[in-house]
Short mmCIF file of C-alpha atoms in Angstrom, two decimals:
data_model
loop_
_atom_site.label_atom_id
_atom_site.label_comp_id
_atom_site.label_asym_id
_atom_site.label_seq_id
_atom_site.Cartn_x
_atom_site.Cartn_y
_atom_site.Cartn_z
CA MET A 1 0.00 0.00 0.00
CA LYS A 2 1.38 3.43 -0.91
CA ARG A 3 1.97 5.70 2.07
CA ALA A 4 2.95 8.80 0.11
CA GLY A 5 -0.02 10.97 -0.52
CA TYR A 6 -1.98 9.85 2.53
CA ALA A 7 -3.69 12.67 4.32
CA ILE A 8 -4.27 11.69 7.91
CA VAL A 9 -7.16 13.34 9.64
CA ILE A 10 -8.71 12.59 13.02
CA ALA A 11 -12.18 11.44 12.14
CA SER A 12 -15.17 12.79 13.94
CA PHE A 13 -18.30 11.33 12.47
CA ALA A 14 -21.82 12.44 13.34
CA LEU A 15 -24.74 10.07 13.38
CA ALA A 16 -26.95 12.47 11.43
CA GLY A 17 -29.19 10.67 8.99
CA GLN A 18 -28.47 7.22 10.38
CA THR A 19 -31.23 5.03 11.70
CA MET A 20 -30.80 3.06 14.89
CA ALA A 21 -31.27 -0.17 12.90
CA GLN A 22 -28.35 0.65 10.61
CA THR A 23 -26.10 1.53 13.54
CA SER A 24 -27.19 -1.51 15.52
CA ALA A 25 -26.58 -4.06 12.76
CA LEU A 26 -22.90 -3.23 12.28
CA CYS A 27 -22.39 -2.63 15.99
CA THR A 28 -23.98 -5.98 16.86
CA TYR A 29 -21.66 -7.70 14.39
CA VAL A 30 -18.57 -5.88 15.76
CA GLN A 31 -19.52 -6.73 19.35
CA LYS A 32 -19.88 -10.44 18.45
CA VAL A 33 -16.46 -10.45 16.78
CA LEU A 34 -14.92 -8.63 19.75
CA ALA A 35 -16.44 -11.23 22.09
CA ALA A 36 -14.57 -13.89 20.05
CA LYS A 37 -11.28 -11.97 20.41
CA ALA A 38 -10.54 -13.80 23.70
CA THR A 39 -10.28 -17.05 21.69
CA ASP A 40 -8.26 -15.39 18.89
CA PHE A 41 -11.57 -15.48 16.92
CA ASN A 42 -11.42 -19.31 16.81
CA THR A 43 -15.12 -19.54 17.73
CA LEU A 44 -15.76 -17.91 14.33
CA ARG A 45 -13.63 -20.49 12.45
CA GLY A 46 -15.28 -22.21 9.51
CA THR A 47 -13.78 -24.57 6.94
CA PRO A 48 -10.10 -24.27 5.95
CA ARG A 49 -9.32 -22.28 2.82
CA ASN A 50 -6.97 -24.18 0.55
CA PRO A 51 -4.91 -25.71 3.41
CA LYS A 52 -1.99 -26.67 1.16
CA LEU A 53 -1.59 -23.11 -0.09
CA PHE A 54 -2.28 -21.37 3.23
CA ASN A 55 -0.66 -24.00 5.53
CA GLY A 56 -3.86 -24.39 7.55
CA GLU A 57 -3.66 -20.74 8.67
CA VAL A 58 -6.68 -19.29 6.78
CA PHE A 59 -10.31 -20.30 7.29
CA ASP A 60 -13.73 -19.20 6.16
CA GLY A 61 -15.39 -17.10 8.83
CA ASN A 62 -18.79 -18.21 10.06
CA LEU A 63 -20.12 -14.77 11.11
CA ALA A 64 -20.78 -12.34 8.26
CA ALA A 65 -21.04 -8.57 8.62
CA VAL A 66 -23.78 -8.39 5.96
CA PRO A 67 -26.13 -11.03 4.53
CA GLY A 68 -24.19 -13.12 2.01
CA GLY A 69 -20.92 -11.43 3.00
CA GLU A 70 -17.66 -13.33 2.77
CA CYS A 71 -15.36 -13.52 5.80
CA THR A 72 -11.97 -15.03 6.55
CA LEU A 73 -10.05 -15.84 9.71
CA ASP A 74 -6.27 -15.72 9.63
CA ILE A 75 -5.16 -17.55 12.77
CA ARG A 76 -2.20 -16.54 14.92
CA HIS A 77 0.93 -18.00 13.35
CA ARG A 78 4.61 -17.41 12.76
CA ALA A 79 6.28 -16.18 9.61
CA GLY A 80 9.94 -16.75 10.34
CA ARG A 81 10.59 -15.06 13.68
CA THR A 82 7.59 -12.77 13.41
CA GLU A 83 4.29 -13.58 15.10
CA ILE A 84 1.33 -12.73 12.89
CA PRO A 85 -1.71 -11.79 15.00
CA PRO A 86 -5.15 -13.28 14.35
CA ARG A 87 -7.32 -11.26 11.96
CA TYR A 88 -11.03 -11.53 11.19
CA THR A 89 -11.91 -9.89 7.86
CA CYS A 90 -15.34 -9.44 6.32
CA SER A 91 -16.58 -7.92 3.12
CA LEU A 92 -19.28 -5.28 3.43
CA GLY A 93 -19.85 -5.52 -0.33
CA ALA A 94 -18.54 -4.45 -3.72
CA TRP A 95 -19.93 -1.86 -6.11
CA LYS A 96 -19.41 -0.79 -9.69
CA ASN A 97 -19.57 2.93 -8.97
CA PHE A 98 -17.80 5.16 -6.50
CA THR A 99 -20.93 6.93 -5.22
CA ASP A 100 -22.59 3.73 -4.00
CA ALA A 101 -19.38 2.34 -2.48
CA ASN A 102 -18.57 5.64 -0.77
CA ARG A 103 -22.08 5.86 0.71
CA ILE A 104 -21.63 2.42 2.34
CA PHE A 105 -18.06 3.23 3.42
CA GLN A 106 -19.08 6.53 5.06
CA GLN A 107 -22.11 4.91 6.72
CA ALA A 108 -19.96 2.07 8.10
CA ALA A 109 -17.38 4.60 9.38
CA ARG A 110 -20.08 6.56 11.23
CA ASN A 111 -21.48 3.34 12.66
CA LEU A 112 -18.07 2.16 13.90
CA LYS A 113 -17.45 5.50 15.60
CA ALA A 114 -20.85 5.33 17.31
CA CYS A 115 -20.31 1.72 18.36
CA LEU A 116 -16.80 2.29 19.73
CA PRO A 117 -16.83 5.86 21.10
CA ARG A 118 -13.60 5.42 23.11
CA MET A 119 -11.58 4.28 20.11
CA GLU A 120 -9.76 7.06 18.27
CA PHE A 121 -10.15 6.72 14.53
CA VAL A 122 -8.02 8.24 11.78
CA ILE A 123 -8.81 8.51 8.08
CA MET A 124 -6.15 7.92 5.42
CA TYR A 125 -6.78 8.77 1.79
CA ASP A 126 -4.67 7.53 -1.10
CA GLY A 127 -6.21 8.71 -4.37
CA ASP A 128 -9.50 10.49 -4.80
CA GLY A 129 -11.69 7.84 -6.47
CA SER A 130 -12.72 10.17 -9.28
CA LYS A 131 -11.06 8.14 -12.06
CA PRO A 132 -12.08 4.46 -12.19
CA ASP A 133 -8.86 3.42 -13.94
CA GLU A 134 -6.65 4.90 -11.21
CA SER A 135 -5.98 3.13 -7.94
CA PHE A 136 -7.37 4.51 -4.70
CA ASP A 137 -7.44 3.19 -1.15
CA TRP A 138 -9.34 4.88 1.69
CA ILE A 139 -8.96 3.62 5.24
CA VAL A 140 -10.62 4.41 8.54
CA ALA A 141 -8.40 2.89 11.22
CA GLY A 142 -8.80 2.60 14.96
CA LYS A 143 -6.46 1.29 17.64
CA GLN A 144 -6.65 0.58 21.34
CA ASP A 145 -4.96 -1.83 23.73
CA GLY A 146 -4.90 -5.28 22.13
CA LEU A 147 -7.10 -4.31 19.18
CA GLU A 148 -6.81 -2.77 15.74
CA MET A 149 -9.67 -2.16 13.34
CA GLN A 150 -9.50 -1.12 9.72
CA LEU A 151 -12.38 -0.23 7.41
CA GLU A 152 -11.12 -0.04 3.83
CA MET A 153 -12.57 1.03 0.49
CA SER A 154 -10.37 0.22 -2.50
CA ASN A 155 -10.44 -0.58 -6.19
CA GLY A 156 -6.96 -2.18 -6.12
CA VAL A 157 -8.07 -5.82 -6.43
CA ALA A 158 -10.30 -5.01 -9.40
CA LEU A 159 -7.46 -3.16 -11.17
CA VAL A 160 -5.12 -6.14 -10.68
CA ALA A 161 -7.83 -8.52 -11.95
CA LYS A 162 -8.46 -6.26 -14.95
CA ALA A 163 -4.73 -6.20 -15.74
CA MET A 164 -4.77 -10.01 -15.68
CA GLY A 165 -7.67 -10.09 -18.13
CA VAL A 166 -10.38 -11.05 -15.61
CA GLU A 167 -13.71 -9.58 -16.60
CA GLY A 168 -16.63 -8.85 -14.34
CA ALA A 169 -14.67 -8.26 -11.14
CA PRO A 170 -16.32 -5.78 -8.76
CA ASP A 171 -14.82 -2.32 -9.09
CA ILE A 172 -14.80 -1.08 -5.50
CA ALA A 173 -14.70 -3.29 -2.40
CA VAL A 174 -15.42 -2.28 1.20
CA THR A 175 -13.97 -4.55 3.93
CA LEU A 176 -13.61 -4.52 7.69
CA ASP A 177 -10.58 -6.07 9.45
CA ILE A 178 -10.52 -6.70 13.20
CA VAL A 179 -7.09 -7.72 14.55
CA ASN A 180 -6.25 -9.11 17.99
CA THR A 181 -2.92 -7.45 18.75
CA ALA A 182 -2.79 -8.73 22.35
CA PRO A 183 0.02 -11.19 23.05
CA ALA A 184 -0.77 -14.88 22.70
CA ALA A 185 -1.95 -16.61 25.88
CA ALA A 186 0.67 -19.34 25.28
CA PRO A 187 3.65 -19.42 22.91
CA ILE A 188 2.77 -20.59 19.41
#
């Protein structure tokens, strides 16, 4: 991910225009994932994803953020001497146009801020999203003791797929990562 060109701004989102149902749905999901943090999200573990390729470290998630959403669990593991923390990632959807994707991204950002009022969020912009053939990556990130959260809106995967000749890939994806950065209970 390119760091040059990021503008970092402390995010302060208002709940104006949001219904309680919209706020509650994402917040309920986030609270369920956070409850599974104590087990490194293992209670959300589904079937292994290509175990030979991913060495039994990546699984389907069994709790989706949105109906029909796709989720993955990357378990705590080592890469050389580095410990990789467990990460639960879910898609909030993919859209062909920037306006629709940005509406969902902004709504999700407001909902996260309302759900986690003690977490300080920052916004990072790389690209402006105005040209569909140019890469952009927008991130709303929050951090507190033992936890990192990242809401991302990007067209990067679609541009790579397009360059490889894949047709029909969604243009703009919105995902939410929740990472347990607390130390492992026992050495891995």
